[in-house]
Amino acid sequence: MKVFEGKSVFSGIAIGKISIFQKADTSVKRFHIEDVEAEVKRVDEAKATALAQLQKLYDKAVQEVGESGAAIFEVHQMMMEDGDYLDSISNIIRTEGVNAEYAVATTGDNFASMFASMDDDYMRARAADVKDISDRLVRVLSGHGDGDMEASEPSIIVAEDLAPSETVQMDKSKVLAFVTRKGSSNSHTAILARTMNIPALINIEYDDSVNGMMAIVDGKNGTLILEPDEKTLKKYQELKDEELRQRTMLRELKGKQTETKSGRKLHLYANIGSTADVASVLANDAEGIGLFRSEFIYLEKDNYPTEEEQFQIYKTVAQNMAGKKVIIRTLDIGADKQIDYFNMAHEENPAMGYRAIRICLDRPEVFKTQLRALFRAAMFGNISIMYPMIISVKEVLQIKEIVAEVKKELTEQGIPFKDDVEQGVMIETPAAVMISDLLAKEVDFFSIGTNDLTQYTLAIDRQNAKLDNIYDSHHEAVLRMIKMVVDNAHKEGIWAGICGELGADTTLTERFVEMGLDELSVSPTFVLPVRKIVREMD
Ligand code: PEP
Ligand code: MG
């Protein structure tokens, strides 16, 4: 007798023969497509077929495990019709000129890794679902049938991982237990197993020799016992309906406009620090990303991120946002964000020191690497570039020179990039405010960084806890500056927004709309509260 220890996701004891489950091959190839619109149409047709398959699975599951257990197939249907998901697929087909299977698989991988890197256990478990629907679409596109096979004889199903559709299509009366190497207790396979009253274990490090062996699954203690000599069976019901309901409720909040009753529209974007935050941006229905603090890419590493590493990150974000605006701020280190490998000297007053664009202009090789990655990634979505801590027109002209060099080099090297990328500056110094009329002639947009603007206007170090009570972003000086920036932007026909924390201050939302701000970019969780205020305005 041999015992493997794992984790139980549903209690109970099963005794029977082990059957190792083999997955269908869903690997896809990438190839160039001339008629991209026809390819987009193929996805549309495949989606209809896949939805019909899911409906069949739903009906089957309702009969076998009841409505709550079948709900996952409704969720899959919703996921498959999700605008962000479908937009990402068509965006990849159109921008890269590639086949539908590849676009679906890439979107599936991107979305799955986005969910997988989230903090919330439930959201993390959704990675398997998005992979599942993508695999289904790929199978339909490549004519591989529905992949919904039948289980053979009563057995303990042992697998690397199990997708919900693979789980439910098995004849319930023939499945004694599920045992997987991977998976999580919040996966829908686990939920289904609970609903089906079938013991289920995860994290079992089995080897292939177990195939065909008699075994006990002890769902109480989380063990798989090979060649057992006794039998017991227990059942538990632990459903995750609450989490499903929450997700459904969140979806219901999506799709509403951010506009006043009289029809004045505001662009409402979200701030992120990594690709993992994109899921939250979409879940909270932000219209785009108004500030991607790219320095976090540098902060997470112990050496300079390469052009390729950065390119992949920006590309993924752009693809996941599927044509929605993604404003990426170039490296803003220094002050409170110190990075060892930059080898920066100690400074008495780092907030007023060597930071952000000053470092980039001083170290063009670092700046250029990032710019190359950005202009290349811009091919894959709607990327804008934003430069932090600007104090002069001269800096903007220097940036333009470096950008021109980067483009020239990319052209000479035959590396594809997007030429007409929207470029703006952050207005976060009083100097930038006072020359915003001049800056507006040189850039495409302004984004006001109220965190720094407040610190520099009030001469209060934003890191100094002692001064927290007088660090006042509502100070009339700050608010007047915002108004001045908006007016100067509009005189030159460019847009102005806020990406500092103040943008999420709902006590000021009305005032911001009245000032004429075109955009607010806030933490994802503030998107809906701000939208609510705007929609209540006349
Ligand atoms: C700001 O200063 O308001 C801003 C958005 O940038 P950060 O907070 O990253 O300095
Ligand atoms: Mg700032």
Short mmCIF file of C-alpha atoms and ligand atoms in Angstrom, two decimals, residues 271 291 293 295-296 329 332 336-337 355 386 388-389 426-428 447-456 462 471 498-502 521, ligand 1:
data_model
loop_
_atom_site.label_atom_id
_atom_site.label_comp_id
_atom_site.label_asym_id
_atom_site.label_seq_id
_atom_site.Cartn_x
_atom_site.Cartn_y
_atom_site.Cartn_z
CA ASN A 271 -4.34 53.36 -12.86
CA LEU A 291 -1.64 55.61 -15.92
CA ARG A 293 3.34 53.19 -13.64
CA GLU A 295 8.67 51.80 -13.00
CA PHE A 296 7.14 48.85 -11.16
CA ARG A 329 4.15 56.48 -18.18
CA ASP A 332 9.55 57.43 -12.81
CA ASP A 336 10.66 57.21 -2.79
CA LYS A 337 11.29 54.66 -5.56
CA ARG A 355 14.30 61.37 -10.58
CA MET A 386 3.33 59.91 -21.04
CA PRO A 388 6.65 62.38 -15.85
CA MET A 389 8.03 65.33 -13.84
CA MET A 426 2.33 64.78 -16.69
CA ILE A 427 1.65 68.11 -15.11
CA GLU A 428 2.95 67.62 -11.62
CA SER A 447 -2.36 64.32 -17.24
CA ILE A 448 -2.21 66.10 -13.93
CA GLY A 449 -0.27 64.28 -11.22
CA THR A 450 -1.92 65.80 -8.20
CA ASN A 451 0.15 63.76 -5.75
CA ASP A 452 3.37 65.47 -6.76
CA LEU A 453 1.69 68.70 -7.76
CA THR A 454 0.36 69.05 -4.22
CA GLN A 455 3.74 68.25 -2.69
CA TYR A 456 5.60 70.76 -4.85
CA ARG A 462 4.41 63.63 0.43
CA TYR A 471 -0.88 67.86 2.88
CA ILE A 498 -6.04 63.86 -13.69
CA CYS A 499 -4.22 60.68 -12.78
CA GLY A 500 -3.23 61.58 -9.22
CA GLU A 501 -5.21 60.29 -6.25
CA LEU A 502 -7.33 63.41 -6.21
CA SER A 521 -7.82 58.07 -14.08
C1 PEP B 1 1.18 61.98 -9.18
O1 PEP B 1 2.24 62.50 -8.82
O2 PEP B 1 0.06 62.46 -8.94
C2 PEP B 1 1.22 60.72 -9.93
C3 PEP B 1 0.14 60.22 -10.48
O3 PEP B 1 2.41 60.07 -10.03
P1 PEP B 1 3.06 59.25 -8.81
O4 PEP B 1 2.04 59.18 -7.71
O5 PEP B 1 3.43 57.93 -9.33
O6 PEP B 1 4.23 60.10 -8.48
#
